[in-house]
XYZ file of N, CA and C in Angstrom:
501
model
N -58.997 -27.442 -19.054
C -58.382 -28.660 -17.598
C -57.385 -28.696 -17.483
N -56.356 -28.689 -17.667
C -54.863 -28.772 -16.751
C -55.177 -28.098 -15.972
N -55.835 -26.370 -15.836
C -55.421 -25.530 -15.215
C -56.068 -25.524 -13.779
N -57.397 -26.494 -13.775
C -58.281 -27.450 -13.314
C -57.520 -28.749 -12.313
N -56.383 -29.115 -12.758
C -56.163 -29.599 -11.953
C -54.893 -29.466 -11.308
N -54.767 -28.281 -11.467
C -53.056 -27.982 -11.659
C -52.548 -28.068 -9.919
N -53.552 -27.635 -8.756
C -53.129 -27.819 -7.308
C -53.798 -28.932 -6.946
N -54.574 -29.881 -7.560
C -54.726 -30.811 -6.641
C -54.502 -32.100 -7.843
N -54.540 -33.053 -6.849
C -53.511 -34.694 -7.081
C -54.617 -35.743 -6.520
N -54.592 -36.598 -8.102
C -54.822 -37.882 -7.388
C -54.396 -38.826 -6.052
N -54.057 -38.250 -5.516
C -53.049 -38.517 -4.289
C -53.522 -37.917 -3.069
N -53.933 -36.424 -2.770
C -54.536 -35.661 -2.125
C -56.074 -36.624 -2.201
N -56.452 -36.875 -2.472
C -57.867 -37.833 -1.689
C -57.602 -38.542 -1.009
N -58.429 -38.068 0.311
C -59.305 -38.692 1.615
C -58.650 -40.620 1.604
N -56.979 -40.975 2.242
C -57.257 -41.629 1.792
C -58.081 -42.699 2.734
N -59.102 -42.485 3.053
C -60.479 -43.574 3.949
C -60.964 -43.503 2.868
N -61.074 -43.074 1.617
C -62.022 -42.944 0.978
C -61.043 -43.718 -0.645
N -60.195 -43.890 -0.546
C -59.364 -44.862 -1.735
C -59.270 -46.561 -1.634
N -59.465 -47.056 -2.560
C -60.011 -48.390 -2.411
C -58.560 -49.064 -2.615
N -57.434 -48.130 -3.477
C -56.581 -48.768 -3.906
C -56.484 -49.932 -5.164
N -57.570 -49.060 -6.440
C -57.666 -49.658 -7.312
C -56.296 -49.828 -8.577
N -55.805 -48.528 -8.354
C -54.810 -48.337 -9.051
C -54.848 -47.905 -10.732
N -55.961 -47.962 -10.871
C -56.967 -47.290 -12.380
C -55.580 -46.164 -12.653
N -56.025 -44.964 -11.467
C -55.522 -43.801 -11.723
C -54.006 -44.199 -12.668
N -53.360 -45.087 -11.810
C -51.900 -45.455 -12.397
C -51.754 -45.925 -13.431
N -52.945 -46.108 -13.644
C -52.784 -47.614 -15.345
C -52.672 -46.478 -16.631
N -54.136 -45.524 -16.014
C -54.245 -44.390 -16.825
C -53.253 -42.959 -17.230
N -52.600 -43.221 -16.408
C -50.887 -41.994 -16.223
C -50.513 -41.862 -17.239
N -50.694 -40.991 -18.863
C -49.601 -41.289 -19.873
C -48.543 -41.203 -19.002
N -48.121 -40.488 -18.329
C -46.430 -39.874 -17.853
C -46.020 -40.882 -17.147
N -46.381 -41.698 -16.506
C -46.176 -43.084 -15.574
C -45.711 -41.901 -14.534
N -46.936 -40.980 -14.005
C -46.142 -40.095 -12.799
C -46.535 -40.964 -11.866
N -47.879 -42.185 -11.613
C -48.753 -42.394 -10.177
C -48.239 -44.008 -10.055
N -47.305 -44.227 -8.950
C -47.134 -45.505 -8.407
C -47.878 -46.198 -7.523
N -48.749 -46.508 -7.236
C -48.862 -47.577 -5.975
C -48.196 -47.763 -5.573
N -48.121 -46.621 -3.617
C -47.144 -47.359 -2.821
C -48.406 -47.740 -1.631
N -47.430 -48.489 -0.666
C -47.655 -49.204 0.094
C -47.606 -47.712 1.468
N -49.040 -47.796 2.321
C -48.525 -46.767 3.521
C -48.008 -47.524 4.495
N -47.495 -46.417 5.775
C -47.488 -47.469 6.910
C -48.227 -48.441 7.667
N -49.771 -48.680 6.915
C -50.517 -49.883 7.402
C -50.131 -51.223 6.769
N -49.671 -50.868 5.158
C -49.702 -51.968 4.029
C -50.795 -51.617 2.797
N -51.633 -50.750 3.098
C -52.152 -50.521 2.129
C -51.642 -49.873 0.632
N -52.027 -49.787 -0.444
C -51.998 -48.987 -1.238
C -52.423 -48.064 -1.046
N -51.844 -46.514 -2.331
C -52.145 -45.386 -2.119
C -51.340 -45.118 -3.398
N -52.048 -44.344 -4.317
C -51.396 -43.664 -5.560
C -50.177 -42.558 -4.986
N -49.044 -42.744 -5.819
C -48.046 -41.971 -4.881
C -47.785 -41.059 -6.432
N -47.611 -39.313 -6.475
C -47.286 -39.122 -7.518
C -46.337 -38.419 -7.762
N -45.486 -38.593 -8.816
C -43.847 -37.817 -9.618
C -44.398 -36.693 -10.349
N -44.348 -35.639 -8.734
C -44.754 -34.101 -9.351
C -43.453 -33.754 -10.438
N -42.690 -34.299 -11.035
C -42.070 -33.815 -12.080
C -42.112 -34.687 -13.529
N -43.057 -35.543 -13.434
C -43.473 -36.569 -14.582
C -44.565 -36.548 -14.846
N -45.395 -35.394 -13.736
C -47.170 -35.387 -14.076
C -47.274 -33.926 -14.647
N -48.015 -34.650 -15.465
C -48.636 -33.369 -16.403
C -49.827 -32.640 -16.769
N -50.339 -32.486 -15.494
C -51.644 -32.108 -14.972
C -52.680 -32.689 -16.114
N -52.671 -33.837 -16.688
C -54.012 -34.027 -17.747
C -55.225 -33.950 -17.607
N -55.251 -34.634 -15.699
C -56.823 -34.470 -15.271
C -57.326 -36.221 -15.436
N -56.600 -36.960 -16.229
C -57.328 -38.265 -16.467
C -57.129 -39.205 -15.387
N -56.636 -39.112 -14.865
C -56.576 -40.002 -12.895
C -58.125 -39.702 -12.831
N -58.139 -38.389 -12.524
C -59.811 -38.102 -11.843
C -60.539 -38.845 -12.503
N -60.976 -38.394 -14.098
C -61.804 -39.185 -14.887
C -61.523 -41.001 -14.642
N -60.181 -41.148 -14.789
C -60.680 -42.827 -13.984
C -61.674 -42.957 -12.799
N -61.024 -42.265 -11.762
C -60.961 -42.616 -10.521
C -62.284 -42.854 -10.261
N -62.838 -44.167 -10.127
C -64.416 -44.225 -9.982
C -64.698 -43.633 -8.193
N -63.977 -42.924 -7.559
C -64.955 -42.751 -5.894
C -65.108 -41.750 -6.991
N -63.781 -40.698 -7.513
C -64.973 -39.091 -8.137
C -66.102 -39.150 -9.156
N -65.906 -40.310 -9.795
C -67.178 -40.289 -11.020
C -68.011 -40.637 -9.894
N -68.204 -41.424 -9.428
C -69.697 -41.911 -8.457
C -70.393 -40.944 -7.749
N -69.513 -39.777 -7.787
C -70.395 -38.827 -7.359
C -70.797 -37.869 -8.443
N -70.414 -37.964 -9.654
C -71.298 -37.511 -10.166
C -72.243 -37.945 -10.914
N -72.862 -37.763 -11.581
C -74.191 -38.213 -12.497
C -74.897 -39.705 -11.571
N -74.510 -39.642 -10.100
C -74.918 -41.321 -9.655
C -75.974 -41.219 -9.586
N -76.867 -41.896 -10.757
C -78.123 -42.228 -11.270
C -77.921 -43.818 -11.053
N -77.244 -44.590 -10.613
C -77.241 -45.598 -10.783
C -78.837 -46.667 -9.530
N -79.140 -47.430 -10.176
C -79.893 -48.062 -9.183
C -79.327 -49.156 -9.005
N -79.561 -49.319 -7.618
C -78.350 -51.052 -7.396
C -79.527 -51.996 -6.440
N -79.584 -53.119 -7.326
C -80.077 -54.280 -6.407
C -79.451 -54.722 -5.986
N -79.973 -55.538 -4.904
C -79.311 -56.168 -3.620
C -79.671 -57.700 -3.862
N -79.404 -58.321 -3.684
C -79.879 -60.060 -3.308
C -78.885 -60.874 -2.368
N -79.783 -61.483 -1.299
C -79.121 -62.634 -0.316
C -79.276 -63.764 -0.839
N -77.971 -64.775 -1.265
C -78.215 -66.290 -1.711
C -77.451 -67.088 -0.964
N -77.575 -68.779 -0.838
C -77.081 -69.150 -0.398
C -76.620 -70.392 -1.663
N -75.291 -70.982 -1.464
C -75.360 -72.359 -1.858
C -75.866 -73.456 -1.353
N -76.594 -74.647 -2.137
C -77.831 -75.210 -2.133
C -76.067 -76.506 -1.549
N -75.377 -77.052 -1.962
C -74.746 -77.953 -1.762
C -73.758 -77.623 -0.451
N -74.104 -78.399 0.912
C -73.342 -78.179 1.822
C -71.915 -77.705 1.969
N -71.261 -78.954 1.034
C -69.956 -78.968 1.347
C -69.275 -77.917 0.513
N -69.668 -77.671 -0.449
C -69.009 -76.229 -1.149
C -69.409 -74.890 -0.224
N -71.174 -74.909 0.450
C -71.168 -73.954 1.599
C -69.923 -74.456 2.721
N -69.242 -75.281 2.916
C -68.820 -75.069 4.034
C -67.266 -74.788 3.744
N -66.946 -74.807 2.327
C -65.382 -74.899 2.174
C -65.665 -73.211 1.068
N -66.529 -72.781 1.628
C -66.611 -71.140 0.842
C -67.325 -69.980 1.662
N -67.026 -68.913 1.831
C -67.952 -67.810 2.842
C -68.453 -66.867 2.104
N -69.503 -66.727 2.574
C -71.078 -65.271 1.687
C -71.517 -66.125 0.908
N -71.748 -67.716 1.685
C -73.037 -68.228 1.252
C -72.555 -69.030 -0.443
N -71.209 -68.921 -0.436
C -70.849 -69.987 -1.809
C -70.909 -69.010 -3.027
N -71.514 -68.019 -3.273
C -72.357 -67.549 -4.300
C -71.132 -66.526 -5.614
N -69.642 -66.475 -5.117
C -68.885 -66.116 -6.093
C -69.353 -67.460 -6.818
N -69.087 -68.947 -6.001
C -68.208 -69.847 -6.596
C -69.047 -70.201 -7.317
N -70.755 -70.226 -7.761
C -71.687 -70.196 -8.326
C -71.330 -69.488 -9.890
N -71.174 -68.030 -9.475
C -71.201 -67.131 -10.838
C -69.767 -67.392 -11.314
N -68.435 -68.018 -10.814
C -67.452 -68.340 -11.415
C -67.834 -69.678 -12.274
N -68.365 -71.013 -12.106
C -68.951 -71.949 -12.789
C -69.572 -71.551 -13.837
N -70.707 -71.347 -13.411
C -71.307 -70.398 -14.403
C -70.376 -69.338 -15.928
N -69.735 -68.814 -15.619
C -69.257 -67.518 -16.332
C -67.742 -69.153 -17.187
N -67.480 -69.378 -16.485
C -66.321 -70.107 -17.305
C -66.845 -71.013 -17.830
N -67.590 -71.607 -17.718
C -69.155 -73.257 -18.301
C -69.340 -72.140 -19.376
N -69.077 -70.925 -19.828
C -70.137 -70.180 -20.909
C -68.654 -69.984 -21.721
N -67.455 -70.203 -21.320
C -66.463 -70.075 -22.324
C -65.407 -67.958 -21.554
N -66.423 -68.082 -20.292
C -65.880 -66.882 -20.285
C -65.108 -67.065 -18.826
N -63.926 -66.218 -18.479
C -63.260 -65.384 -17.920
C -63.176 -65.115 -16.044
N -62.560 -65.383 -14.966
C -62.877 -64.904 -13.824
C -61.955 -64.750 -13.476
N -61.787 -62.817 -12.891
C -60.639 -62.641 -12.041
C -61.222 -62.453 -10.758
N -60.089 -63.024 -9.804
C -60.628 -63.603 -8.371
C -59.251 -63.158 -7.506
N -58.925 -63.428 -6.551
C -58.739 -63.433 -5.365
C -57.364 -64.043 -4.914
N -56.838 -64.227 -4.667
C -55.777 -66.275 -4.497
C -54.732 -65.159 -2.949
N -54.500 -66.570 -2.673
C -52.980 -66.206 -1.517
C -52.524 -67.446 -2.364
N -51.147 -66.980 -2.601
C -49.668 -67.260 -3.732
C -49.346 -68.479 -2.319
N -48.102 -68.925 -2.989
C -47.278 -70.018 -2.346
C -46.232 -69.301 -1.236
N -46.493 -68.097 -1.484
C -45.388 -66.855 -0.839
C -46.431 -66.047 0.318
N -47.970 -66.602 0.145
C -48.994 -65.413 0.634
C -48.958 -64.493 0.481
N -48.674 -64.080 -0.724
C -49.170 -63.075 -1.290
C -50.293 -62.610 -2.010
N -51.550 -61.722 -1.507
C -52.785 -61.771 -1.819
C -52.808 -61.000 -3.254
N -53.472 -61.468 -3.899
C -53.305 -60.942 -5.383
C -54.075 -61.347 -6.129
N -54.905 -60.669 -7.359
C -55.785 -61.597 -8.218
C -55.481 -61.289 -9.470
N -56.219 -63.040 -9.945
C -55.369 -63.691 -11.376
C -56.482 -63.857 -12.086
N -56.163 -64.067 -13.084
C -57.564 -64.291 -14.079
C -57.724 -65.527 -14.670
N -58.700 -66.109 -14.568
C -58.727 -67.870 -15.105
C -59.580 -68.487 -15.874
N -59.938 -69.363 -16.908
C -60.777 -69.681 -16.960
C -60.940 -71.623 -17.250
N -60.222 -71.283 -15.719
C -60.014 -73.182 -15.178
C -60.778 -73.056 -14.337
N -61.924 -74.120 -13.985
C -62.473 -74.177 -13.270
C -61.935 -74.343 -12.141
N -60.717 -75.423 -11.965
C -60.040 -76.231 -10.153
C -59.202 -74.447 -10.158
N -58.625 -74.422 -10.937
C -58.093 -72.738 -10.703
C -59.057 -71.237 -10.278
N -60.135 -72.068 -10.271
C -61.338 -70.721 -9.697
C -61.634 -71.532 -8.204
N -61.276 -72.626 -7.808
C -61.684 -72.967 -6.689
C -61.177 -72.212 -5.723
N -59.533 -71.866 -6.024
C -58.541 -70.746 -5.292
C -59.242 -69.362 -4.755
N -60.195 -69.411 -5.404
C -60.826 -67.742 -5.102
C -61.826 -67.994 -3.513
N -62.073 -69.486 -3.441
C -63.308 -69.518 -2.099
C -62.188 -68.774 -1.403
N -63.449 -68.616 0.389
C -62.696 -68.139 1.402
C -62.420 -66.690 1.093
N -62.873 -65.649 1.494
C -62.518 -63.925 2.150
C -61.710 -63.974 2.538
N -60.300 -62.816 1.938
C -59.190 -62.778 2.863
C -59.493 -61.526 3.059
N -60.459 -60.627 3.243
C -60.206 -59.551 4.445
C -58.600 -58.671 4.607
N -58.211 -58.698 3.601
C -57.047 -57.877 3.088
C -57.368 -57.115 1.858
N -56.437 -55.889 1.132
C -56.305 -55.513 0.164
C -55.420 -55.883 -0.580
N -55.719 -56.711 -1.653
C -55.395 -57.723 -2.987
C -54.975 -56.250 -4.035
N -54.003 -56.604 -4.557
C -53.408 -56.138 -5.613
C -54.196 -56.216 -7.241
N -54.915 -55.868 -7.786
C -56.067 -56.041 -8.670
C -55.499 -55.322 -10.018
N -55.070 -54.628 -10.077
C -55.087 -53.159 -11.145
C -54.038 -54.024 -12.083
N -53.623 -54.927 -11.602
C -52.358 -55.267 -12.978
C -53.233 -55.994 -13.907
N -54.293 -56.587 -13.225
C -55.328 -57.463 -14.023
C -56.127 -56.444 -15.262
N -55.886 -55.284 -14.969
C -57.618 -54.379 -15.959
C -56.857 -54.637 -16.781
N -55.356 -54.149 -17.908
C -55.101 -54.478 -18.951
C -55.656 -55.561 -19.888
N -55.179 -56.954 -18.774
C -55.997 -58.050 -19.769
C -57.859 -58.391 -19.844
N -58.008 -57.742 -18.220
C -59.389 -57.783 -18.506
C -60.087 -56.882 -20.046
N -59.851 -55.756 -19.755
C -60.032 -55.302 -21.596
C -59.635 -55.305 -22.450
N -58.826 -56.283 -22.185
C -58.335 -56.970 -23.935
C -59.729 -58.320 -24.012
N -59.884 -58.520 -23.024
C -61.174 -59.522 -22.926
C -62.551 -59.436 -23.671
N -62.600 -58.302 -22.944
C -64.018 -57.317 -22.779
C -64.150 -57.232 -24.227
N -63.198 -56.779 -25.356
C -62.678 -55.917 -25.799
C -62.730 -57.537 -27.049
N -62.179 -58.384 -26.726
C -62.597 -59.634 -27.594
C -63.975 -60.091 -27.735
N -65.266 -59.673 -26.795
C -66.477 -59.911 -26.481
C -66.612 -61.291 -25.309
N -65.579 -61.585 -24.958
C -65.114 -62.420 -23.687
C -66.380 -62.210 -22.150
N -67.038 -62.927 -21.625
C -67.809 -62.605 -20.414
C -66.632 -62.758 -19.583
N -66.643 -61.696 -18.546
C -65.696 -61.519 -17.641
C -66.596 -61.003 -16.283
N -66.128 -61.888 -15.579
C -66.347 -61.397 -14.069
C -65.270 -61.151 -12.893
N -65.752 -60.334 -12.194
C -64.262 -59.871 -11.348
C -64.939 -59.446 -10.296
N -63.925 -60.789 -9.215
C -64.932 -61.182 -7.832
C -64.067 -60.347 -7.114
N -64.258 -59.034 -6.192
C -63.398 -58.423 -5.228
C -63.261 -58.888 -3.884
């Protein structure tokens, strides 16, 4: 495995394809991968070659690389719109994320969604509070840092909690 990845690193993946999810940085046992902003402010993996042991875990974790292998998933798509005109006007994309968030939380689950904080930072947070979930409303149309939430989401899932991730 080591030799296969010796000359190819996760930071060489085409930046047009990378979503900046940060999963590669979280899986790295050497903490050799940091997420850094490019000149446009988008996050991409940057490898400290002195720390990298070429284990290949970053490639195994990368959803872009893995989705091209064994892609047998059938995707079903739906279109819907909230019935309540006030909620429809307070949301975007038909208000569906709002409905799903409320459902998950009332079932004892958690929702991870994007907010704009008081310092105008765009980030994902995890909540099981209905009023806090309202902060997920309206599309942000910018990249959010969400990878810091992955360990907490994993803990919740391992505890058999219902979790919804809204990108």
